[in-house]
Coordinates of C-alpha atoms in Angstrom, one line a residue:
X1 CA -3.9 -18.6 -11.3
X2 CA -5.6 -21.1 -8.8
X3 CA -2.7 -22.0 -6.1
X4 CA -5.4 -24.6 -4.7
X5 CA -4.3 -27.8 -6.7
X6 CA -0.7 -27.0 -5.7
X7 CA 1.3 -29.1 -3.4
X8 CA 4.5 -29.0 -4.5
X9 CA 6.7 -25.6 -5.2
X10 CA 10.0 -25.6 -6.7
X11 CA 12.5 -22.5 -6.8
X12 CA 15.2 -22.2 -9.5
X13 CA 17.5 -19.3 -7.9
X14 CA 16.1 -20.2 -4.8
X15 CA 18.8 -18.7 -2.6
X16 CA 17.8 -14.9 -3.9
X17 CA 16.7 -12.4 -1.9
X18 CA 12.8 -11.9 -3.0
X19 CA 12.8 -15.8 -4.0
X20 CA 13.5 -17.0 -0.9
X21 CA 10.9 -14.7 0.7
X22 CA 8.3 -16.7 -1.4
X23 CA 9.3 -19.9 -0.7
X24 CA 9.2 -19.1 3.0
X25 CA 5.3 -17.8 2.7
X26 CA 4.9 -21.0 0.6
X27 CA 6.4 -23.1 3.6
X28 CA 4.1 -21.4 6.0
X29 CA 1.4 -22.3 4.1
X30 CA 2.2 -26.1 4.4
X31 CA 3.4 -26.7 1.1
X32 CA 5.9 -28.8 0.4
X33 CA 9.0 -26.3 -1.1
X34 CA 12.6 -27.2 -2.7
X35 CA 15.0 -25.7 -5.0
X36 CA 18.1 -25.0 -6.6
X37 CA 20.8 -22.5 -6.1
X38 CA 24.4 -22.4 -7.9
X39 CA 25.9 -21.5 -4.5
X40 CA 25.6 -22.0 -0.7
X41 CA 25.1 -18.7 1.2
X42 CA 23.8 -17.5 4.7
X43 CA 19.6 -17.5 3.3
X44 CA 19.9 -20.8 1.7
X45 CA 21.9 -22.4 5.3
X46 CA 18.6 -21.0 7.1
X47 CA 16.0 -22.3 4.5
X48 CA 17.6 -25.7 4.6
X49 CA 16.8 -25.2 8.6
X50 CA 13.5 -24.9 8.0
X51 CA 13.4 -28.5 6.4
X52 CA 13.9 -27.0 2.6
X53 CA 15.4 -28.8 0.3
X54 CA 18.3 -27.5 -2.1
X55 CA 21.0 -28.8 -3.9
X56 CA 23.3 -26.5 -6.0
X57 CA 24.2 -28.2 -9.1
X58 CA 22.0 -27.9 -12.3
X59 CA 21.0 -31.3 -12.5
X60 CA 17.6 -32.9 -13.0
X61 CA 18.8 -36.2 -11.3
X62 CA 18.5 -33.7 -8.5
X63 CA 15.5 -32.9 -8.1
X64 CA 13.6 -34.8 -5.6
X65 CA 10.7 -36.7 -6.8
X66 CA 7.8 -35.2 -5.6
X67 CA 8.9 -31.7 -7.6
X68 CA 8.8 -33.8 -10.9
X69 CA 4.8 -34.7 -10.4
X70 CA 3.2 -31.8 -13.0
X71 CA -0.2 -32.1 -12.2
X72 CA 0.7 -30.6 -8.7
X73 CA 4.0 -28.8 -8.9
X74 CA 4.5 -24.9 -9.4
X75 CA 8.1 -24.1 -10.8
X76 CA 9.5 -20.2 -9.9
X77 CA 11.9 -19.0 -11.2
X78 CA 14.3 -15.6 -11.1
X79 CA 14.9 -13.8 -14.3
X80 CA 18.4 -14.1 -13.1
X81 CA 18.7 -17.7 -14.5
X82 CA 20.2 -18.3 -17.6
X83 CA 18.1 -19.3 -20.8
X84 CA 20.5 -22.2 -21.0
X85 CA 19.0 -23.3 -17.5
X86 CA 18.7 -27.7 -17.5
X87 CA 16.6 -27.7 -14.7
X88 CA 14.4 -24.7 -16.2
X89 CA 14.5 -26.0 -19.9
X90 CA 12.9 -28.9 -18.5
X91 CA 10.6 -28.2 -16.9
X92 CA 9.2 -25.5 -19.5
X93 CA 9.5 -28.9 -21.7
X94 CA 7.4 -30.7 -20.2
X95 CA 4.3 -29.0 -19.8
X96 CA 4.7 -27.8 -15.9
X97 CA 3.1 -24.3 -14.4
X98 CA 6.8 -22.4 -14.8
X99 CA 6.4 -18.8 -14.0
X100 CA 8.7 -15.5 -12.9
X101 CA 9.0 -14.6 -9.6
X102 CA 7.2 -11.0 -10.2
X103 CA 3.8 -13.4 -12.0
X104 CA 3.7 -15.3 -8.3
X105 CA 3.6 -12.1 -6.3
X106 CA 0.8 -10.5 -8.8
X107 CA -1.0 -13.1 -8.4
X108 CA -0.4 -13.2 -4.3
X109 CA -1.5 -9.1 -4.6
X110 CA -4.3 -9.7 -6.6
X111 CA -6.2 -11.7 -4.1
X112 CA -5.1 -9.1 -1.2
X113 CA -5.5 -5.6 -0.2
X114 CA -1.6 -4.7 -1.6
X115 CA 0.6 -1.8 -0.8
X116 CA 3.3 -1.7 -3.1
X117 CA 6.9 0.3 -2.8
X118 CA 8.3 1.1 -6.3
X119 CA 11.3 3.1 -7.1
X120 CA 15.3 3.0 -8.4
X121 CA 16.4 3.1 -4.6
X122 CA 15.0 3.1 -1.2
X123 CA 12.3 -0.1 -2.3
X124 CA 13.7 -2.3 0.4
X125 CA 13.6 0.0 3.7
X126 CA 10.6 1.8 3.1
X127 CA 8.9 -2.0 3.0
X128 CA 10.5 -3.0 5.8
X129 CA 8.9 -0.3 7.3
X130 CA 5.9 -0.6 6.2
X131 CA 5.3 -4.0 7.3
X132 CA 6.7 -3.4 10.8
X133 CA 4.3 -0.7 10.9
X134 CA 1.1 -2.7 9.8
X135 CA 2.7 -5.9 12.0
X136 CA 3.3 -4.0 15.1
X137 CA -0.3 -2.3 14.8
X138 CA -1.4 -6.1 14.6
X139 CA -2.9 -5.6 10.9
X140 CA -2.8 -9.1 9.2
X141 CA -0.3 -8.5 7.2
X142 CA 2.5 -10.7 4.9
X143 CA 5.1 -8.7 3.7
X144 CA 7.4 -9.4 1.3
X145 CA 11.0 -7.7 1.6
X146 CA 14.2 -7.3 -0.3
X147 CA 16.5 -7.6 2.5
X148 CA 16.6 -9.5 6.2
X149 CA 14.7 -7.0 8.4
X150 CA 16.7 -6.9 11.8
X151 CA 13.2 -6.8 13.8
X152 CA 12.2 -10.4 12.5
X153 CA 15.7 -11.5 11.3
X154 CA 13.5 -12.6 8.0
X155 CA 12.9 -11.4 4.4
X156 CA 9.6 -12.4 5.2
X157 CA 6.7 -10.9 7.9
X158 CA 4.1 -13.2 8.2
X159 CA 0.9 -12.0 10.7
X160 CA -2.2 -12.9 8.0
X161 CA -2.9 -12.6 5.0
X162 CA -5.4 -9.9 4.4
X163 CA -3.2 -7.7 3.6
X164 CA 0.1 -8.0 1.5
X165 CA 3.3 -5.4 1.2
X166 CA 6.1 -5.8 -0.9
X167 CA 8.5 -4.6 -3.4
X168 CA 7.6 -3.1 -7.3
X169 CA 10.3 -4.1 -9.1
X170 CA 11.5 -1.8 -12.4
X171 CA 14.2 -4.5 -12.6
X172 CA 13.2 -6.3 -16.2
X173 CA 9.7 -4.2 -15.9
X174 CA 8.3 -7.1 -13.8
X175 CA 6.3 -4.8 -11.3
X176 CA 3.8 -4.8 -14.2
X177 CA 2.3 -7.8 -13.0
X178 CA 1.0 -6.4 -9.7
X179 CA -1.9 -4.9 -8.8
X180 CA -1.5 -2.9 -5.7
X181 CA -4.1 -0.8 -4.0
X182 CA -1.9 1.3 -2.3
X183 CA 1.4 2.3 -4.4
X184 CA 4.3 4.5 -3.9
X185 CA 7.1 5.8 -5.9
X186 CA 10.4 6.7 -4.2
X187 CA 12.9 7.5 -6.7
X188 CA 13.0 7.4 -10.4
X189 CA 17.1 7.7 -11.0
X190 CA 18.4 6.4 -14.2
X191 CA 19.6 2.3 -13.6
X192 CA 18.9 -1.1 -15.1
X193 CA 20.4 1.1 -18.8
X194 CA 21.3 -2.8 -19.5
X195 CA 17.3 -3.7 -20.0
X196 CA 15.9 -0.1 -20.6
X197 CA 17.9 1.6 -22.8
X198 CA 17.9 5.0 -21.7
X199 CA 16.0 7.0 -18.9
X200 CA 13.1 7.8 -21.0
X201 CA 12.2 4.2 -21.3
X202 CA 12.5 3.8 -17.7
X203 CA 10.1 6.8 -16.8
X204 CA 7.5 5.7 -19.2
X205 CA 7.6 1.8 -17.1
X206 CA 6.7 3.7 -13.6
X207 CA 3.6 5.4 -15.6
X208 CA 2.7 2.4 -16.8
X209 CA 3.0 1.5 -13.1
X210 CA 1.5 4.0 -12.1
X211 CA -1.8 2.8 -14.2
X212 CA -1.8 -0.6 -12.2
X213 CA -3.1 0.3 -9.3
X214 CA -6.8 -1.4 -8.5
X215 CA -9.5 1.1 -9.1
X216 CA -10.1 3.8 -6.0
X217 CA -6.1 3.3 -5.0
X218 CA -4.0 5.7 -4.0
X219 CA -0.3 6.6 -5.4
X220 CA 2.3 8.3 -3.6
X221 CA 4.9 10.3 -5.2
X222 CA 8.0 11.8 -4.1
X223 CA 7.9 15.5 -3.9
X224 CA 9.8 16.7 -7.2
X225 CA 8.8 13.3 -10.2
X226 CA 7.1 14.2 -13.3
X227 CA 4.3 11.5 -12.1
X228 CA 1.4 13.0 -10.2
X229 CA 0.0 11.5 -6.9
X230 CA -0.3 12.6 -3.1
X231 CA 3.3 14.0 -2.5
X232 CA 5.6 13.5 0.0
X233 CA 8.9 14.9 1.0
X234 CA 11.1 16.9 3.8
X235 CA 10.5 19.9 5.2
X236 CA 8.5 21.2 1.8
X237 CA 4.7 21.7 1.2
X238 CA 4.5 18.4 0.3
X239 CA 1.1 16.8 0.8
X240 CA 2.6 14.6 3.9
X241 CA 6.2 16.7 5.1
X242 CA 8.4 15.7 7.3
X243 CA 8.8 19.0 9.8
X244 CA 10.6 20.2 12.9
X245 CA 13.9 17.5 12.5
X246 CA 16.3 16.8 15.7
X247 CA 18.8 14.6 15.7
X248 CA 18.8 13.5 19.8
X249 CA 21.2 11.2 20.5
X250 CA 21.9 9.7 17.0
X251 CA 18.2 9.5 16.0
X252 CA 15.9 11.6 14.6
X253 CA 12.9 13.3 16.2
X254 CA 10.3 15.2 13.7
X255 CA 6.7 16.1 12.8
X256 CA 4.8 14.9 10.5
X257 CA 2.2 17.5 8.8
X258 CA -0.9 15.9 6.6
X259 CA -3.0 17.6 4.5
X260 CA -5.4 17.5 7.9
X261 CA -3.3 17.8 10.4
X262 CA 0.2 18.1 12.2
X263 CA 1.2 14.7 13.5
X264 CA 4.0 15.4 16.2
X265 CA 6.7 13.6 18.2
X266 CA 8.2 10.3 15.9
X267 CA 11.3 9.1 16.6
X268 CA 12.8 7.0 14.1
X269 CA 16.6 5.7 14.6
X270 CA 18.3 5.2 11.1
X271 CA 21.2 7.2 10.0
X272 CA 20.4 9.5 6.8
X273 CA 17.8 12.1 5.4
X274 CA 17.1 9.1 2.2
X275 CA 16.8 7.2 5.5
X276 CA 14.0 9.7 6.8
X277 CA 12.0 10.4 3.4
X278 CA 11.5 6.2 3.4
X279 CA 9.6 6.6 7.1
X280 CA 7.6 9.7 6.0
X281 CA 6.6 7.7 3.1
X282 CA 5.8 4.3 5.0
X283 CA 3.7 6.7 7.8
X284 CA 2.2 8.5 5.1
X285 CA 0.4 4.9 3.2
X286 CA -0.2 3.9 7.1
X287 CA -2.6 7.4 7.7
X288 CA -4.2 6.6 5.3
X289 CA -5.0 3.1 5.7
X290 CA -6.7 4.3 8.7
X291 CA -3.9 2.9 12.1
X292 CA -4.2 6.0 14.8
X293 CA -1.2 8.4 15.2
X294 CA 0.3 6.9 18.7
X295 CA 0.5 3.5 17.6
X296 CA 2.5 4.1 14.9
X297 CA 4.3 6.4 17.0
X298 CA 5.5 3.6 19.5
X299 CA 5.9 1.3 16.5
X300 CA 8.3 3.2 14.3
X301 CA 10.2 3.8 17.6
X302 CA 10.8 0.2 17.4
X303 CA 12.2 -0.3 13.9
X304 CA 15.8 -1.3 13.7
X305 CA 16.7 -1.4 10.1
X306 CA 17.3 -3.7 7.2
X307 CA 20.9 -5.6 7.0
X308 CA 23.1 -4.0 4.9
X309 CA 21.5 -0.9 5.0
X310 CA 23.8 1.5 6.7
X311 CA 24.2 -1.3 9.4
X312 CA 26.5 -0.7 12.3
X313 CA 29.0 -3.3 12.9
X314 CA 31.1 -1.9 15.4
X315 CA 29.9 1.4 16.9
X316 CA 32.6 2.5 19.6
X317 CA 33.7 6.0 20.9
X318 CA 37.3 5.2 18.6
X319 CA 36.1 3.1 16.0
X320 CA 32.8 2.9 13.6
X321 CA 32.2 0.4 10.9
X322 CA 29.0 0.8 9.4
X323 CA 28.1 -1.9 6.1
X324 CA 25.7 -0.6 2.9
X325 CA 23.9 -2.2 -0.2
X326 CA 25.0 0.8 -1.8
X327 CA 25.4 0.2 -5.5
X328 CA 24.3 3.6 -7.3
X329 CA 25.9 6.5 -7.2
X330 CA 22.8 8.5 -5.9
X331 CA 22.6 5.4 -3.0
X332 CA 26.6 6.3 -2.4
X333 CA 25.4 9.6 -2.4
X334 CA 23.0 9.0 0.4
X335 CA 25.2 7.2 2.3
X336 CA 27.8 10.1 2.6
X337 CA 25.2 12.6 4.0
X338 CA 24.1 9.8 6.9
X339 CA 27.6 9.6 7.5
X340 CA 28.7 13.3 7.3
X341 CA 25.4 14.0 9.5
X342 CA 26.3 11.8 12.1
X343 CA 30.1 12.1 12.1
X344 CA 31.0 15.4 11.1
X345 CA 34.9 16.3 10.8
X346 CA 35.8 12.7 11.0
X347 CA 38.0 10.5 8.0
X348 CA 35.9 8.6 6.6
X349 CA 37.5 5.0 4.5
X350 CA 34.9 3.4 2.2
X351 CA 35.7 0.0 0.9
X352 CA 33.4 0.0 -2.4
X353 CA 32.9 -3.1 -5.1
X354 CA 31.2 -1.9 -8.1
X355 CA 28.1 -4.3 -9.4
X356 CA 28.1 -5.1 -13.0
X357 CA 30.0 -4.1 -15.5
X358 CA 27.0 -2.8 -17.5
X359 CA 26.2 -0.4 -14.5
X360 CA 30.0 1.2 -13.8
X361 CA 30.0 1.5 -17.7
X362 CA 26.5 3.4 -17.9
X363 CA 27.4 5.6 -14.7
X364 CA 31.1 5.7 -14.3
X365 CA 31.4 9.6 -14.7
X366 CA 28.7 9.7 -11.2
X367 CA 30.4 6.9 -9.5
X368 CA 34.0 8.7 -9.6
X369 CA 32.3 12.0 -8.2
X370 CA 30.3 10.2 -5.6
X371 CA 33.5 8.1 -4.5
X372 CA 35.6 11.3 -4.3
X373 CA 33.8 12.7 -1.1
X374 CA 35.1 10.4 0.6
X375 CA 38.2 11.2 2.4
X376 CA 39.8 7.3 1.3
X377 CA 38.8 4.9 -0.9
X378 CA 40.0 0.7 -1.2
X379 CA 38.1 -0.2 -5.1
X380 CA 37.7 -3.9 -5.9
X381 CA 37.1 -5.7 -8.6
X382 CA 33.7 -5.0 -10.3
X383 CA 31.4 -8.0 -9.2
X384 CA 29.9 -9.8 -12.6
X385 CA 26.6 -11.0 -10.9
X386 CA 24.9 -11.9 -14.3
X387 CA 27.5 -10.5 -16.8
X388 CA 30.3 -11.1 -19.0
X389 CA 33.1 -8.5 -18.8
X390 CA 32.7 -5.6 -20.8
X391 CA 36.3 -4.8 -23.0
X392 CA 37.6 -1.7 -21.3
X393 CA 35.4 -1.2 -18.7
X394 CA 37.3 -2.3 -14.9
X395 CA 37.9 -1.2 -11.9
X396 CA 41.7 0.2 -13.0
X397 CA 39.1 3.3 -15.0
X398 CA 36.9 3.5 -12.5
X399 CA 39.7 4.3 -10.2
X400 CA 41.4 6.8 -12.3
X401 CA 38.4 9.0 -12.2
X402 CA 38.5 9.1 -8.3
X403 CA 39.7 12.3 -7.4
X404 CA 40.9 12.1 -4.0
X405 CA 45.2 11.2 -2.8
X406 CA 43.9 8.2 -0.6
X407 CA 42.7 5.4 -3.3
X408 CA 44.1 1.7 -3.9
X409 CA 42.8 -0.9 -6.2
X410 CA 42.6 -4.4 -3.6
X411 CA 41.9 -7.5 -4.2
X412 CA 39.9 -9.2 -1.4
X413 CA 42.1 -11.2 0.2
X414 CA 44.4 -8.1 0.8
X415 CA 41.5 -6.3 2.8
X416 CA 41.9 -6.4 5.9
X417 CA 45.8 -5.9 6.4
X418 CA 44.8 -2.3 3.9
X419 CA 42.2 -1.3 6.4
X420 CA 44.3 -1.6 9.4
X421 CA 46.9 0.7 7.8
X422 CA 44.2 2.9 7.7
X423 CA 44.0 5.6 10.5
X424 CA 40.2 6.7 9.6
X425 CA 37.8 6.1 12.9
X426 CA 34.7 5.7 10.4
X427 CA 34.9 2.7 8.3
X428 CA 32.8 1.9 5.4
X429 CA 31.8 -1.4 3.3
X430 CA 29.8 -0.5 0.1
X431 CA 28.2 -2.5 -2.9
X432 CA 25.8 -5.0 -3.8
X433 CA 28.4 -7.9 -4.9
X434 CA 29.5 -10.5 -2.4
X435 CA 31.3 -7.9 -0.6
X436 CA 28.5 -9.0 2.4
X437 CA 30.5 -11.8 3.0
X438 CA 33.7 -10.1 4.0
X439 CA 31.7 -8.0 6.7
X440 CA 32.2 -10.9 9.4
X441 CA 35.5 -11.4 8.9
X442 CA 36.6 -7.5 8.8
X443 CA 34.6 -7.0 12.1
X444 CA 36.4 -10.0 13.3
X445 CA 39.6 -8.6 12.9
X446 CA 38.7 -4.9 13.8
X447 CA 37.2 -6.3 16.9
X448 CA 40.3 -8.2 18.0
X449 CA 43.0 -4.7 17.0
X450 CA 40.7 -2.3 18.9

């Protein structure tokens, strides 16, 4: 696909998270970008300040005019949307370019030297990594992220375009449309049961994955998957290991051994060994790129995390409250150790709201275990994203698998008066849902009773 006769690009599902990364890199390239959403949020407030226009009812009438010209228009759309879609159905109607998000970011990797981040967890920090690596190392790099990098306060790092990073998707298979150079797999835990089946499907999609990459690539592979590559993991014999950990005044301070040399003296500040395997795996694709050991060094000094990604939002000596994507039990999992590393002998209150019905259905056995470390636990409602309600499957079972005294079934509105009755010092908000948009007001209100 030629983007040169392009002028115009228009976004169904505009206001998600890898959509509106694109439409930024299509903004910065001068091209005239619009869209659709079905609701206002925080990313599409701050593309609409960048002079990007959205509306949020499906509606062709809508659409403003130069988005309906399709010689030069280039729909995108998010497998998210409904097949019902007006705006979409039209458009496919009527003979315009319409493609998936995943087809606009092969064909952005094929014309670039790519680094792509696969796997069921960990895609989104181990990019923002990487790209704050190659950026602050002045490599010209775009990268594409999953999340708002608290360095750039963007989904989107934008310093050339020679070279591109960004997330593999396994979500509806559509990271079989890149073509990286550089690739790495981080995790391979059953999810997505609702597209694949079962776990066996979802294994054989990261080797065909795994098959993508552009000839004389490289792919990385977490110490431990049945896919072979140049391995990585913690303090193993791991092609690239992570060796010597300290934790020095809440961050970690390691080694790095190659299968050359031992690389000593990182510092890297996020909570969580999950945390630490994603740098060791962003350093690891950066050696070998070819960027000296002390400027990464000073650059992954600097990294400050993704949003939502066991982000502190009140960090006191009586009172933590730390926010998380967390929607898997392995990520819950993670989650637990970072805070059991960091705050050991402390209660601990987690606040979760399970994503999709088909996903607390599929894993409801591993969410109940993973939930039960925690000394208490407020459960919402499950958050429907894309589905209908499943008969049977609720929040009411999830909760009577917990297996801990301290659990409540909330509903939203009733948060914040549950965790003031609380007397735990380490707060926690976890899940995927719009369980993000509580986070101010909780803080709000934590802030004002501490």
């Amino acid at each position: 696909m030629n983007f040169k006769h392009i002028n115009n690009v228009y976004f169904i599902g505009i206001g998600g998270i890898g959509m509106s990364a694109i439409a930024r890199y299509f903004m910065a390239k001068g091209l005239n970008v619009g869209g659709y959403d079905k609701t206002k949020t925080d990313i599409t407030n701050s593309l609409e300040d960048l002079g990007i226009s959205i509306h949020f009812e499906d509606d062709i009438r809508l659409i403003d005019d130069p988005f309906l010209s399709q010689e030069n228009t280039l729909v995108v759309y998010t497998p998210a949307i409904p097949k019902s879609h007006t705006e979409l159905n039209y458009f496919n109607s009527n003979g315009f370019d319409v493609l998936k998000r995943s087809a606009i970011l092969g064909e952005i990797t094929r014309q670039t030297f790519c680094l792509a981040v696969a796997g069921t967890h960990g895609k989104t920090t181990t990019t923002s990594i990487l790209g704050h690596l190659l950026n602050a190392c002045d490599v010209k790099v775009t990268a594409f992220l999953g999340g708002i990098s608290e360095n750039y306060n963007s989904n989107l790092i934008l310093n050339g375009t020679d070279v591109t990073v960004v997330e593999a998707d396994e979500f509806d298979r559509s990271f079989l449309t890149l073509s990286p150079d550089y690739a790495c797999i981080t995790s391979m835990d059953a999810d997505h049961l609702d597209i694949y089946g079962d776990a066996s499907e979802l294994v054989k999609s990261f080797e065909d994955f795994s098959k993508k990459i552009k000839p004389n690539g490289k792919l990385f592979v977490k110490s431990g998957l049945p896919i072979k590559g140049i391995t990585y993991g913690i303090e193993d014999d791991s092609d690239y290991s992570v060796q010597n950990i300290k934790i020095i005044n809440g961050s970690y301070v390691f080694d790095v051994k190659t299968p050359h040399t031992l690389l000593e003296d990182f510092k890297f500040s996020l909570p969580g060994r999950h945390n630490l395997s994603n740098a060791l795996i962003a350093l690891a694709m950066t050696v070998e790129y070819g960027i000296p050991k002390p400027q990464l060094a000073k650059a992954l000094a600097s990294y400050k995390g993704v949003k939502r990604r066991f982000t502190y939002q009140i960090k006191s000596e009586n009172l933590v409250f730390i926010d998380d994507y967390a929607h898997h039990p392995e990520e819950i999992n993670a989650v637990h150790q970072a805070v059991r590393e960091m705050y050991p002998n402390k209660k601990v209150l987690a606040i979760f709201q399970p994503h999709l019905f088909s996903r607390t259905k599929d894993f409801v056995d591993d969410f109940a275990t993973s939930l039960s470390q925690f000394d208490e636990i407020l459960l919402l409602d499950i958050y429907p994203a894309r589905e209908l309600p499943i008969e049977g499957v609720n929040s009411e079972w999830l909760l009577s698998k917990i297996n801990i005294e301290h659990k409540k079934l909330i509903q939203k509105s009733e948060l914040i008066q549950h965790i003031k009755a609380s007397s735990a010092p380490i707060i926690l908000t976890i899940g995927a849902g719009d369980i993000g948009e509580e986070v101010k007001y909780i803080k709000e209100a934590l802030s004002i009773a501490s």
